[in-house]
Coordinates of C-alpha atoms in Angstrom, one line a residue:
Chain O
X272 CA 50.2 -24.9 -14.4
X273 CA 51.0 -28.2 -16.1
X274 CA 49.2 -29.5 -19.1
X275 CA 47.8 -32.5 -17.1
X276 CA 46.2 -30.1 -14.7
X277 CA 44.8 -28.0 -17.6
X278 CA 43.2 -31.1 -19.0
X279 CA 41.8 -32.1 -15.6
X280 CA 40.1 -28.8 -15.0
X281 CA 39.8 -27.0 -18.3
X282 CA 39.1 -23.6 -16.7
X283 CA 37.9 -20.7 -18.8
X284 CA 41.1 -18.7 -18.5
X285 CA 43.4 -21.5 -19.7
X286 CA 40.9 -22.4 -22.4
X287 CA 41.1 -18.8 -23.6
X288 CA 44.9 -18.9 -23.5
X289 CA 44.8 -22.0 -25.8
X290 CA 42.4 -20.2 -28.2
X291 CA 44.6 -17.1 -28.3
X292 CA 47.7 -19.2 -29.0
X293 CA 45.8 -21.0 -31.7
X294 CA 44.8 -17.6 -33.2
X295 CA 48.4 -16.4 -33.2
X296 CA 49.4 -19.5 -35.0
X297 CA 46.5 -19.2 -37.4
X298 CA 47.2 -15.5 -38.1
X299 CA 50.8 -16.4 -39.1
X300 CA 49.7 -19.2 -41.3
X301 CA 46.9 -17.2 -42.9
X302 CA 49.2 -14.4 -44.0
X303 CA 51.7 -16.9 -45.5
X304 CA 49.0 -19.1 -47.1
X305 CA 47.0 -16.3 -48.5
X306 CA 49.9 -15.1 -50.6
X307 CA 50.8 -18.7 -51.6
X308 CA 47.2 -19.5 -52.6
X309 CA 46.7 -16.1 -54.4
X310 CA 49.8 -16.8 -56.6
X311 CA 48.6 -20.4 -57.2
X312 CA 45.1 -19.3 -58.0
X313 CA 46.2 -16.8 -60.7
X314 CA 49.6 -18.0 -61.9
X315 CA 48.9 -21.7 -61.4
X316 CA 52.4 -22.2 -59.9
X317 CA 52.9 -23.6 -56.4
X318 CA 55.7 -21.4 -55.2
X319 CA 58.1 -23.4 -53.0
X320 CA 60.1 -20.3 -52.5
X321 CA 57.3 -18.4 -50.7
X322 CA 58.5 -19.1 -47.2
X323 CA 62.1 -18.3 -48.3
X324 CA 60.8 -14.8 -49.4
X325 CA 59.1 -14.5 -46.0
X326 CA 62.5 -15.3 -44.4
X327 CA 64.3 -12.8 -46.5
X328 CA 61.8 -10.1 -45.5
X329 CA 62.4 -11.0 -41.8
X330 CA 66.1 -10.4 -42.3
X331 CA 65.5 -7.2 -44.1
X332 CA 63.2 -6.0 -41.3
X333 CA 65.8 -6.9 -38.7
X334 CA 68.3 -4.8 -40.7
X335 CA 66.1 -1.8 -41.1
X336 CA 65.1 -1.9 -37.4
X337 CA 68.7 -2.2 -36.2
X338 CA 69.8 0.7 -38.5
X339 CA 67.0 3.1 -37.9
X340 CA 65.4 1.9 -34.7
X341 CA 61.9 2.1 -36.2
X342 CA 59.6 -0.9 -36.5
X343 CA 57.0 1.2 -38.3
X344 CA 59.5 2.2 -41.0
X345 CA 60.3 -1.4 -41.6
X346 CA 56.6 -2.1 -41.9
X347 CA 56.3 0.2 -44.8
X348 CA 59.7 -0.3 -46.5
X349 CA 60.1 -4.0 -46.4
X350 CA 56.8 -5.0 -48.1
X351 CA 57.5 -2.4 -50.7
X352 CA 60.9 -3.7 -51.5
X353 CA 59.7 -7.3 -51.4
X354 CA 56.9 -6.5 -53.8
X355 CA 59.5 -5.4 -56.3
X356 CA 61.4 -8.7 -55.7
X357 CA 58.2 -10.6 -56.3
X358 CA 57.5 -8.7 -59.6
X359 CA 61.1 -9.3 -60.7
X360 CA 60.7 -13.0 -59.9
X361 CA 57.6 -13.3 -62.0
X362 CA 59.1 -11.3 -64.9
X363 CA 62.5 -13.0 -65.0
X364 CA 61.6 -16.6 -64.1
X365 CA 58.0 -17.7 -63.5
X366 CA 56.8 -16.2 -66.7
X367 CA 58.9 -18.6 -68.6
X368 CA 57.5 -21.8 -67.1
X369 CA 53.7 -21.3 -67.2
X370 CA 53.4 -23.9 -69.9
X371 CA 55.9 -26.4 -68.5
X372 CA 55.0 -29.6 -66.6
X373 CA 54.5 -29.2 -62.8
X374 CA 57.8 -30.9 -61.7
X375 CA 59.8 -28.2 -63.5
X376 CA 57.9 -25.4 -61.9
X377 CA 58.5 -26.9 -58.4
X378 CA 62.1 -27.4 -59.2
X379 CA 62.5 -23.8 -60.4
X380 CA 61.1 -22.4 -57.2
X381 CA 63.2 -24.8 -55.3
X382 CA 66.3 -23.4 -57.1
X383 CA 65.2 -19.9 -56.0
X384 CA 65.2 -21.1 -52.4
X385 CA 68.8 -22.1 -52.6
X386 CA 69.8 -18.8 -54.2
X387 CA 67.9 -16.7 -51.5
X388 CA 69.4 -18.7 -48.7
X389 CA 73.0 -18.2 -49.8
X390 CA 72.4 -14.5 -50.6
X391 CA 71.1 -14.1 -47.0
X392 CA 74.2 -16.0 -45.7
X393 CA 76.5 -13.8 -47.8
X394 CA 74.8 -10.6 -46.6
X395 CA 74.1 -11.3 -42.9
X396 CA 76.1 -14.4 -42.0
X397 CA 74.9 -17.5 -40.2
X398 CA 74.1 -16.0 -36.8
X399 CA 70.5 -15.9 -35.9
X400 CA 68.8 -12.6 -35.0
X401 CA 65.8 -11.2 -33.3
X402 CA 63.4 -8.3 -33.7
X403 CA 62.2 -6.4 -30.6
X404 CA 58.5 -5.4 -30.4
X405 CA 57.8 -1.7 -30.9
X406 CA 58.0 0.0 -27.4
X407 CA 54.3 0.9 -27.4
X408 CA 53.4 -2.8 -27.6
X409 CA 55.7 -4.3 -24.9
X410 CA 54.4 -5.9 -21.8
X411 CA 51.3 -7.9 -21.0
X412 CA 47.7 -7.3 -20.5
X413 CA 45.2 -9.2 -18.5
X414 CA 42.8 -11.5 -20.3
X415 CA 40.2 -13.1 -18.0
X416 CA 42.7 -12.8 -15.1
X417 CA 45.6 -14.2 -17.0
X418 CA 48.6 -12.2 -18.3
X419 CA 48.8 -12.3 -22.1
X420 CA 51.5 -10.5 -24.2
X421 CA 50.1 -7.3 -25.6
X422 CA 52.0 -7.8 -28.9
X423 CA 50.2 -11.1 -29.6
X424 CA 46.8 -9.4 -29.3
X425 CA 47.9 -6.7 -31.6
X426 CA 49.2 -9.3 -34.0
X427 CA 45.9 -11.2 -34.2
X428 CA 44.0 -7.9 -34.6
X429 CA 46.2 -6.6 -37.4
X430 CA 46.1 -9.7 -39.4
X431 CA 42.4 -9.9 -39.1
X432 CA 42.4 -6.4 -40.6
X433 CA 44.6 -7.6 -43.4
X434 CA 42.3 -10.6 -44.1
X435 CA 39.2 -8.3 -44.3
X436 CA 41.2 -5.8 -46.5
X437 CA 42.2 -8.7 -48.8
X438 CA 38.6 -9.9 -49.1
X439 CA 37.3 -6.4 -49.8
X440 CA 40.0 -5.8 -52.4
X441 CA 39.3 -9.1 -54.3
X442 CA 35.6 -8.8 -54.3
X443 CA 34.7 -5.2 -54.2
X444 CA 37.3 -3.4 -56.4
X445 CA 37.7 -3.2 -60.1
X446 CA 41.2 -4.5 -60.0
X447 CA 40.3 -7.4 -57.7
X448 CA 37.6 -8.5 -60.2
X449 CA 40.1 -8.3 -63.0
X450 CA 42.4 -10.6 -61.0
X451 CA 39.5 -13.1 -60.6
X452 CA 38.7 -12.9 -64.2
X453 CA 42.3 -13.6 -65.2
X454 CA 42.5 -16.5 -62.7
X455 CA 39.2 -18.0 -64.1
X456 CA 39.9 -17.8 -67.8
X457 CA 43.1 -16.4 -69.1
X458 CA 42.1 -16.2 -72.8
X459 CA 38.7 -14.8 -72.1
X460 CA 40.1 -12.1 -69.8
X461 CA 42.7 -11.2 -72.4
X462 CA 40.0 -11.0 -75.1
X463 CA 38.0 -8.6 -72.9
X464 CA 40.9 -6.2 -72.9
X465 CA 42.4 -7.1 -69.5
X466 CA 46.2 -6.8 -69.3
X467 CA 46.8 -10.4 -68.2
X468 CA 50.6 -10.4 -68.1
X469 CA 50.4 -7.2 -66.0
X470 CA 48.0 -8.9 -63.6
X471 CA 50.3 -11.9 -63.2
X472 CA 53.2 -9.6 -62.3
X473 CA 51.0 -7.6 -59.9
X474 CA 49.7 -10.8 -58.2
X475 CA 53.1 -12.2 -57.7
X476 CA 54.2 -8.8 -56.3
X477 CA 51.2 -8.7 -54.0
X478 CA 51.6 -12.3 -52.8
X479 CA 55.3 -11.6 -52.0
X480 CA 54.3 -8.4 -50.2
X481 CA 51.9 -10.3 -48.0
X482 CA 54.7 -12.7 -47.1
X483 CA 56.9 -9.7 -46.4
X484 CA 54.3 -8.2 -44.1
X485 CA 54.3 -11.4 -42.1
X486 CA 58.1 -11.2 -42.1
X487 CA 57.9 -7.9 -40.2
X488 CA 55.0 -8.7 -38.0
X489 CA 56.2 -12.2 -37.0
X490 CA 59.8 -11.0 -36.4
X491 CA 59.3 -10.2 -32.7
X492 CA 57.8 -13.7 -32.1
X493 CA 60.6 -15.8 -33.6
X494 CA 64.2 -16.5 -33.8
X495 CA 65.2 -15.5 -37.4
X496 CA 67.6 -18.1 -38.8
X497 CA 68.4 -19.8 -42.0
X498 CA 66.0 -22.8 -41.6
X499 CA 63.0 -20.8 -40.8
X500 CA 61.6 -21.3 -44.3
X501 CA 61.7 -25.1 -44.0
X502 CA 59.6 -25.0 -40.9
X503 CA 56.9 -22.9 -42.3
X504 CA 56.5 -23.9 -45.9
X505 CA 55.0 -27.3 -45.4
X506 CA 52.5 -26.1 -42.8
X507 CA 51.5 -23.4 -45.3
X508 CA 51.0 -26.1 -47.9
X509 CA 48.9 -28.0 -45.4
X510 CA 46.7 -24.9 -45.0
X511 CA 46.2 -24.2 -48.7
X512 CA 45.6 -27.9 -49.4
X513 CA 43.0 -28.2 -46.6
X514 CA 41.3 -24.9 -47.6
X515 CA 41.6 -25.6 -51.4
X516 CA 44.4 -24.6 -53.7
X517 CA 43.7 -21.1 -55.0
X518 CA 41.0 -20.1 -52.5
X519 CA 41.6 -17.2 -50.2
X520 CA 38.6 -18.0 -47.9
X521 CA 39.9 -21.5 -47.9
X522 CA 43.2 -20.2 -46.6
X523 CA 41.4 -18.4 -43.8
X524 CA 39.5 -21.5 -42.7
X525 CA 42.5 -23.8 -43.2
X526 CA 44.7 -21.6 -41.1
X527 CA 42.2 -21.3 -38.3
X528 CA 41.9 -25.1 -38.3
X529 CA 45.6 -25.8 -38.4
X530 CA 46.3 -23.1 -35.8
X531 CA 43.8 -24.6 -33.4
X532 CA 45.1 -28.1 -34.1
X533 CA 48.6 -26.8 -33.3
X534 CA 47.4 -25.3 -30.0
X535 CA 44.9 -28.0 -28.8
X536 CA 46.8 -30.9 -30.3
X537 CA 48.9 -31.1 -27.3
X538 CA 45.8 -31.8 -25.2
X539 CA 44.2 -34.2 -27.7
X540 CA 47.2 -36.4 -28.6
X541 CA 50.2 -35.1 -26.7
X542 CA 52.6 -37.6 -28.1
X543 CA 52.0 -37.0 -31.8
X544 CA 50.8 -33.4 -31.8
X545 CA 53.1 -32.5 -34.7
X546 CA 51.8 -35.3 -36.9
X547 CA 48.2 -34.3 -36.4
X548 CA 48.3 -31.5 -39.0
X549 CA 49.6 -33.8 -41.6
X550 CA 47.0 -36.4 -40.8
X551 CA 44.3 -33.8 -41.4
X552 CA 46.0 -32.7 -44.6
X553 CA 46.2 -36.3 -45.8
X554 CA 42.5 -37.0 -44.8
X555 CA 41.3 -33.9 -46.7
X556 CA 43.3 -34.9 -49.8
X557 CA 41.9 -38.4 -49.7
X558 CA 38.3 -37.5 -49.2
X559 CA 38.1 -34.2 -51.1
X560 CA 41.3 -33.5 -53.1
X561 CA 40.2 -30.0 -54.2
X562 CA 40.0 -29.0 -50.5
X563 CA 37.2 -27.6 -48.4
X564 CA 36.7 -24.5 -50.5
X565 CA 38.4 -25.4 -53.8
X566 CA 36.6 -25.3 -57.1
X567 CA 35.8 -28.7 -58.5
X568 CA 38.4 -29.3 -61.3
X569 CA 37.8 -30.7 -64.8
Chain F
X146 CA 76.3 -54.6 -81.9
X147 CA 73.1 -56.4 -81.0
X148 CA 71.4 -54.9 -77.9
X149 CA 71.8 -58.1 -75.8
X150 CA 75.6 -58.2 -76.4
X151 CA 75.8 -54.4 -75.8
X152 CA 74.0 -54.9 -72.5
X153 CA 76.3 -57.7 -71.4
X154 CA 79.3 -55.7 -72.3
X155 CA 78.0 -52.7 -70.3
X156 CA 77.3 -55.0 -67.3
X157 CA 80.8 -56.4 -67.5
X158 CA 82.5 -53.0 -67.8
X159 CA 80.5 -51.4 -65.0
X160 CA 81.1 -54.4 -62.6
X161 CA 84.8 -54.1 -63.5
X162 CA 84.9 -50.4 -62.8
X163 CA 83.1 -50.9 -59.5
X164 CA 85.7 -53.6 -58.5
X165 CA 88.6 -51.3 -59.4
X166 CA 87.5 -48.3 -57.3
X167 CA 89.0 -49.5 -54.0
X168 CA 92.3 -50.1 -55.6
X169 CA 92.5 -46.6 -57.1
X170 CA 90.7 -44.4 -54.7
X171 CA 92.0 -43.0 -51.4
X172 CA 89.9 -43.9 -48.3
X173 CA 88.3 -40.5 -48.4
X174 CA 87.3 -40.8 -52.1
X175 CA 86.0 -44.3 -51.3
X176 CA 83.5 -42.8 -48.8
X177 CA 82.5 -40.4 -51.5
X178 CA 81.9 -43.2 -54.1
X179 CA 80.0 -45.2 -51.5
X180 CA 77.7 -42.1 -50.9
X181 CA 77.3 -41.8 -54.7
X182 CA 76.2 -45.5 -55.0
X183 CA 73.7 -45.3 -52.2
X184 CA 72.2 -42.1 -53.5
X185 CA 72.1 -43.5 -57.0
X186 CA 70.0 -46.3 -55.8
X187 CA 67.7 -43.8 -54.1
X188 CA 67.4 -41.7 -57.2
X189 CA 66.9 -44.6 -59.6
X190 CA 64.2 -46.1 -57.3
X191 CA 62.5 -42.6 -57.2
X192 CA 62.7 -42.3 -60.9
X193 CA 60.9 -45.7 -61.5
X194 CA 57.8 -43.8 -60.2
X195 CA 58.6 -40.4 -61.7
X196 CA 60.4 -40.8 -65.0
X197 CA 58.9 -44.2 -66.0
X198 CA 55.4 -44.0 -64.5
X199 CA 54.9 -40.2 -64.6
X200 CA 54.0 -39.8 -60.9
X201 CA 55.9 -37.0 -59.1
X202 CA 56.3 -38.2 -55.5
X203 CA 57.3 -35.3 -53.2
X204 CA 57.6 -37.7 -50.2
X205 CA 60.1 -40.3 -51.1
X206 CA 62.0 -39.5 -48.0
X207 CA 59.3 -41.5 -46.2
X208 CA 60.6 -44.8 -47.6
X209 CA 64.2 -43.8 -47.5
X210 CA 63.7 -42.8 -43.8
X211 CA 61.7 -45.9 -42.9
X212 CA 64.3 -48.1 -44.4
X213 CA 67.0 -46.3 -42.5
X214 CA 65.2 -46.3 -39.2
X215 CA 64.2 -50.0 -39.3
X216 CA 67.7 -51.1 -40.4
X217 CA 69.2 -48.9 -37.6
X218 CA 66.9 -50.3 -35.0
X219 CA 67.6 -53.9 -36.1
X220 CA 71.3 -53.3 -35.9
X221 CA 71.4 -51.4 -32.7
X222 CA 69.2 -53.9 -30.9
X223 CA 71.1 -56.8 -32.5
X224 CA 68.0 -58.4 -34.0
X225 CA 69.8 -59.4 -37.1
X226 CA 73.1 -59.1 -39.0
X227 CA 73.6 -56.6 -41.8
X228 CA 71.9 -58.6 -44.5
X229 CA 68.9 -59.1 -42.3
X230 CA 68.7 -55.4 -41.5
X231 CA 68.7 -54.6 -45.2
X232 CA 65.9 -57.0 -45.8
X233 CA 63.9 -55.7 -42.9
X234 CA 64.4 -52.1 -43.9
X235 CA 63.4 -52.8 -47.5
X236 CA 60.4 -54.8 -46.4
X237 CA 59.2 -52.1 -44.0
X238 CA 59.6 -49.5 -46.7
X239 CA 57.6 -51.7 -49.1
X240 CA 54.8 -52.1 -46.6
X241 CA 54.8 -48.3 -45.9
X242 CA 54.7 -47.8 -49.7
X243 CA 51.7 -50.1 -50.0
X244 CA 49.7 -48.3 -47.2
X245 CA 50.5 -44.8 -48.5
X246 CA 50.4 -45.7 -52.2
X247 CA 47.0 -47.2 -51.8
X248 CA 45.6 -43.7 -51.2
X249 CA 48.0 -41.7 -53.4
X250 CA 47.6 -43.5 -56.7
X251 CA 44.0 -42.2 -56.9
X252 CA 45.2 -38.7 -57.3
X253 CA 47.0 -36.9 -60.1
X254 CA 49.7 -34.3 -60.6
X255 CA 49.9 -31.6 -57.8
X256 CA 47.4 -33.4 -55.5
X257 CA 49.5 -36.6 -55.8
X258 CA 52.6 -34.7 -54.9
X259 CA 50.9 -32.9 -52.0
X260 CA 49.5 -36.2 -50.6
X261 CA 52.9 -37.9 -50.7
X262 CA 54.4 -34.9 -49.0
X263 CA 51.7 -35.0 -46.3
X264 CA 52.4 -38.6 -45.5
X265 CA 56.2 -38.2 -45.4
X266 CA 55.9 -35.1 -43.1
X267 CA 53.6 -37.2 -40.9
X268 CA 56.4 -39.8 -40.5
X269 CA 58.9 -37.1 -39.9
X270 CA 56.8 -35.7 -37.1
X271 CA 56.4 -39.2 -35.6
X272 CA 60.2 -39.8 -35.7
X273 CA 60.8 -36.4 -34.1
X274 CA 58.4 -36.9 -31.2
X275 CA 58.5 -40.7 -30.5
X276 CA 61.6 -40.3 -28.5
X277 CA 61.6 -43.7 -26.8
X278 CA 61.9 -45.6 -30.1
X279 CA 63.5 -43.2 -32.5
X280 CA 65.7 -41.1 -30.2
X281 CA 63.8 -38.0 -31.1
X282 CA 65.6 -35.1 -32.7
X283 CA 69.0 -36.8 -32.0
X284 CA 68.0 -39.9 -33.9
X285 CA 69.7 -43.3 -33.4
X286 CA 73.4 -42.9 -32.9
X287 CA 76.2 -45.4 -33.1
X288 CA 74.6 -47.9 -35.5
X289 CA 77.0 -50.8 -35.6
X290 CA 78.2 -52.7 -38.7
X291 CA 78.4 -56.3 -37.5
X292 CA 80.8 -58.6 -39.4
X293 CA 79.4 -60.5 -42.3
X294 CA 79.6 -64.3 -42.2
X295 CA 79.8 -65.7 -45.8
X296 CA 80.5 -69.4 -46.6
X297 CA 82.3 -69.9 -43.3
X298 CA 84.5 -66.8 -43.7
X299 CA 84.0 -63.7 -41.7
X300 CA 84.2 -60.3 -43.3
X301 CA 84.9 -57.3 -41.1
X302 CA 82.8 -54.4 -42.4
X303 CA 84.4 -51.6 -40.3
X304 CA 86.9 -50.6 -43.0
X305 CA 85.7 -48.2 -45.7
X306 CA 86.8 -50.6 -48.4
X307 CA 84.9 -53.6 -47.0
X308 CA 81.7 -51.6 -46.5
X309 CA 82.1 -50.1 -50.0
X310 CA 82.3 -53.7 -51.3
X311 CA 79.0 -54.6 -49.7
X312 CA 77.3 -51.4 -50.9
X313 CA 78.6 -52.0 -54.5
X314 CA 77.3 -55.6 -54.6
X315 CA 73.9 -54.6 -53.2
X316 CA 73.4 -51.6 -55.4
X317 CA 74.6 -53.4 -58.5
X318 CA 72.1 -56.2 -57.8
X319 CA 69.3 -53.8 -57.1
X320 CA 69.9 -51.7 -60.2
X321 CA 69.9 -54.9 -62.3
X322 CA 66.5 -55.8 -60.8
X323 CA 65.2 -52.3 -61.5
X324 CA 66.5 -52.5 -65.1
X325 CA 64.7 -55.9 -65.5
X326 CA 61.5 -54.3 -64.3
X327 CA 61.8 -51.3 -66.6
X328 CA 62.5 -53.3 -69.7
X329 CA 59.8 -55.9 -69.0
X330 CA 56.2 -55.7 -70.4
X331 CA 55.2 -54.4 -67.1
X332 CA 57.7 -51.5 -67.6
X333 CA 56.3 -50.9 -71.1
X334 CA 52.8 -50.7 -69.5
X335 CA 54.1 -48.1 -67.0
X336 CA 55.4 -46.0 -69.8
X337 CA 52.1 -46.3 -71.6
X338 CA 50.4 -45.0 -68.4
X339 CA 52.8 -42.1 -68.2
X340 CA 52.2 -41.1 -71.8
X341 CA 48.5 -41.2 -71.8
X342 CA 46.6 -42.6 -68.7
X343 CA 43.2 -42.6 -70.4
X344 CA 44.4 -44.5 -73.4
X345 CA 46.4 -47.0 -71.3
X346 CA 43.2 -47.7 -69.2
X347 CA 41.2 -48.0 -72.5
X348 CA 43.5 -50.7 -73.9
X349 CA 43.0 -52.7 -70.7
X350 CA 45.9 -51.8 -68.4
X351 CA 44.6 -51.8 -64.8
X352 CA 45.7 -48.3 -64.1
X353 CA 45.6 -48.1 -60.3
X354 CA 47.0 -51.6 -59.7
X355 CA 49.9 -50.9 -62.0
X356 CA 50.6 -47.5 -60.4
X357 CA 50.4 -49.1 -57.0
X358 CA 52.8 -51.8 -58.0
X359 CA 55.3 -49.3 -59.3
X360 CA 54.8 -47.2 -56.1
X361 CA 55.6 -50.2 -53.9
X362 CA 58.6 -51.3 -55.9
X363 CA 59.9 -47.7 -55.9
X364 CA 59.4 -47.5 -52.1
X365 CA 61.1 -50.8 -51.5
X366 CA 64.3 -49.8 -53.3
X367 CA 64.3 -46.3 -51.8
X368 CA 64.0 -48.2 -48.5
X369 CA 67.0 -50.4 -49.4
X370 CA 69.0 -47.2 -50.1
X371 CA 68.0 -45.9 -46.7
X372 CA 68.8 -49.2 -45.0
X373 CA 72.4 -48.9 -46.5
X374 CA 72.8 -45.2 -45.5
X375 CA 72.1 -45.9 -41.7
X376 CA 75.1 -48.2 -41.2
X377 CA 77.1 -46.1 -43.7
X378 CA 76.7 -42.9 -41.6
X379 CA 76.2 -45.0 -38.4
X380 CA 73.1 -43.0 -37.6
X381 CA 69.4 -42.6 -38.5
X382 CA 68.0 -39.1 -37.7
X383 CA 64.7 -37.3 -38.5
X384 CA 66.7 -35.5 -41.3
X385 CA 66.3 -38.7 -43.4
X386 CA 62.5 -38.1 -43.3
X387 CA 62.4 -34.4 -43.8
X388 CA 60.9 -33.0 -47.0
X389 CA 64.3 -31.7 -48.3
X390 CA 65.4 -35.3 -48.5
X391 CA 62.5 -35.8 -50.9
X392 CA 63.5 -32.9 -53.0
X393 CA 67.0 -34.2 -53.6
X394 CA 66.1 -37.2 -55.8
X395 CA 63.7 -34.9 -57.8
X396 CA 66.6 -32.5 -58.4
X397 CA 69.1 -35.2 -59.2
X398 CA 66.8 -37.1 -61.5
X399 CA 65.9 -34.0 -63.5
X400 CA 69.5 -32.9 -63.6
X401 CA 70.6 -36.2 -65.0
X402 CA 67.6 -36.8 -67.2
X403 CA 64.4 -38.7 -66.3
X404 CA 63.7 -40.5 -69.5
X405 CA 67.0 -42.4 -69.6
X406 CA 67.2 -45.3 -67.2
X407 CA 70.6 -44.3 -65.8
X408 CA 69.9 -40.6 -66.1
X409 CA 69.4 -40.1 -62.4
X410 CA 72.7 -41.8 -61.7
X411 CA 74.4 -39.2 -63.9
X412 CA 72.5 -36.5 -62.0
X413 CA 73.7 -37.9 -58.6
X414 CA 77.3 -38.0 -59.7
X415 CA 77.2 -34.4 -61.1
X416 CA 75.3 -33.0 -58.1
X417 CA 77.6 -34.5 -55.5
X418 CA 80.7 -33.7 -57.5
X419 CA 79.6 -30.1 -58.0
X420 CA 78.8 -29.9 -54.3
X421 CA 82.3 -31.0 -53.5
X422 CA 84.0 -28.9 -56.1
X423 CA 82.1 -25.7 -55.3
X424 CA 82.3 -26.0 -51.5
X425 CA 86.1 -26.5 -51.8
X426 CA 86.4 -23.1 -53.6
X427 CA 83.5 -21.1 -52.1
X428 CA 83.4 -22.9 -48.8
X429 CA 79.8 -22.1 -47.7
X430 CA 78.2 -20.8 -50.9
X431 CA 77.6 -23.9 -52.9
X432 CA 73.8 -23.5 -52.7
X433 CA 74.0 -20.3 -54.6
X434 CA 75.8 -22.0 -57.6
X435 CA 73.6 -25.0 -57.3
X436 CA 70.5 -22.8 -57.3
X437 CA 71.7 -21.1 -60.4
X438 CA 72.4 -24.5 -62.1
X439 CA 68.8 -25.6 -61.2
X440 CA 67.2 -22.5 -62.6
X441 CA 69.3 -22.7 -65.8
X442 CA 68.4 -26.4 -66.1
X443 CA 64.6 -25.6 -65.9
X444 CA 64.8 -22.7 -68.3
X445 CA 67.1 -24.0 -71.0
X446 CA 68.0 -27.7 -70.5
X447 CA 64.9 -29.6 -69.6
X448 CA 66.0 -33.0 -70.9
X449 CA 68.8 -33.1 -68.3
X450 CA 72.4 -34.2 -69.1
X451 CA 71.6 -37.7 -70.2
X452 CA 68.6 -36.5 -72.1
X453 CA 70.7 -33.9 -74.0
X454 CA 73.4 -36.5 -74.7
X455 CA 70.8 -38.9 -76.1
X456 CA 69.2 -36.1 -78.1
X457 CA 72.6 -35.4 -79.6
X458 CA 73.1 -39.0 -80.4
X459 CA 69.6 -39.4 -81.9
X460 CA 70.3 -36.3 -84.1
X461 CA 73.5 -37.9 -85.3
X462 CA 71.8 -41.2 -86.0
X463 CA 69.1 -39.3 -87.9
X464 CA 71.7 -37.8 -90.1
X465 CA 73.2 -41.2 -90.8
X466 CA 69.9 -43.0 -91.4
X467 CA 67.1 -40.7 -92.8
X468 CA 64.2 -42.3 -90.9
X469 CA 62.5 -40.1 -88.3
X470 CA 63.0 -40.6 -84.6
X471 CA 59.9 -40.7 -82.5
X472 CA 59.6 -37.6 -80.4
X473 CA 58.2 -37.2 -77.0
X474 CA 56.6 -33.8 -76.7
X475 CA 55.4 -34.1 -73.2
X476 CA 58.5 -33.3 -71.2
X477 CA 61.3 -32.5 -73.5
X478 CA 61.7 -32.0 -77.2
X479 CA 64.1 -33.8 -79.3
X480 CA 64.8 -36.5 -76.8
X481 CA 63.9 -40.1 -77.6
X482 CA 61.5 -41.5 -75.1
X483 CA 63.2 -43.9 -72.9
X484 CA 63.1 -47.4 -74.3
X485 CA 61.9 -46.2 -77.8
X486 CA 64.1 -48.3 -80.0

């Protein structure tokens, strides 16, 4: 069925298909943006290398799956390894630039992108690769009389679980509250006996692990190649800016909005669907720079 | 030597050096030098906003790209000759800068950077999808270089040497204009805004208007660089507008040193030269080395190359004369603020 016909008679089943596609897109963006915004909220560094870490995780996952044949092993192993990478990144580099002007922070993380890309190229070459879905999740299922890939439904569900888990962790655990305290007022948290440097390392590790989780889950839905990070990072920025830099609920709302715009944009303004997201991003920055959920600064 | 005579000597020497290049360099090297000149203009234009005014634009590819596309369209449809295409590209970039800058100069720091990024990605997306006009992802191919008619004589621009000559004259002139702006009272006011926006506003500098003026000027000259790169590479593609093209002048300026007027130029030369050198030894892995250089730069070497050289020079002068040298603590220690005499 063509797009024109879809517009002419927006039937329930095609509408649902658009919504599901939007949700898939939103799920991907949420997992990327939540790690990005968590790191910004606590460390106050906008990590340009976040999507490059996601890409590295996807390559690692492809490697683990081709070597062992197990998707589920990759799902455990890759985020664990990438958490260590994130911790090392914070200890070795980010820690040294907390008090440095923003341009240098951006440049540092940009330098990290270059290093990661060439390390990937050195290890795995320039050929693109793919990840197969786990056998249990192959095939399609019927949604309102339309076939829809089973894996996509699983993907949406699993990321919804991660979102809820993240919310519970941040708001209802001791450690989550410590993180929020360290984010709100570093000196005060430190004076209260909270190990702030430790929390910074842990948050960078956790944010990177979230990106790695996405690297594994998103693998079956994309072609893994060396420019993947460029495509995702600016959309992830759009999400965190719309939601509010540093806000995890903002990342959720922002990713839902951008995901739906991606999906329905083709109906609303077919010609400039890609530009639509950035128009919304610019409009939010102009009207409300701190984003929909961001705390008022200063 | 008095500053005026030193400046005149510098001008004379650099013009002489530019004129000598085609005699000494092989055609291949000449292409390389042409690329350096175009990128130097781009980086210097960017740094008018960044190093001088203190606003980090992460979307300067917008103006570079608009200049490139408009010049390419003008040339391929035969609207104008090359000079006309340069003026059209520059004008279109200035206009784009005015529209975008109007919104951006209200914001600070990371929000300013993000808004400039949003606008440039918007233009990238439009160039990518508006296939009828921009050629979509392929871009505009086969941009011609029509011959230049000057005082009755006709100059064929097809040869690398002739095109180099045109680029050298245009870039030299543009850099002189930028230098004049930076050393004018207006330039002093921009530096005052950079150092302390509140205080600058308090002493009566119209903050937003001056920031917008710097924004438009910076966009115009970035657009001129783009308008040169389209006939140079004979193409204008969405790559010109992609965010990585915005990251390059940031990197090059910081590498060279943002507080010194010609710092970005040093950065461009070192960056492109390093790229050439490393990729001839390691073939594909130049990004690894460049990434290491960038990280080292941020951790240990924040004044950039020109900044370090100037710091060294200032320290030497301090040893000669005992008077203190004004320090600028905001970005890098031990480096004289640009223009502090």
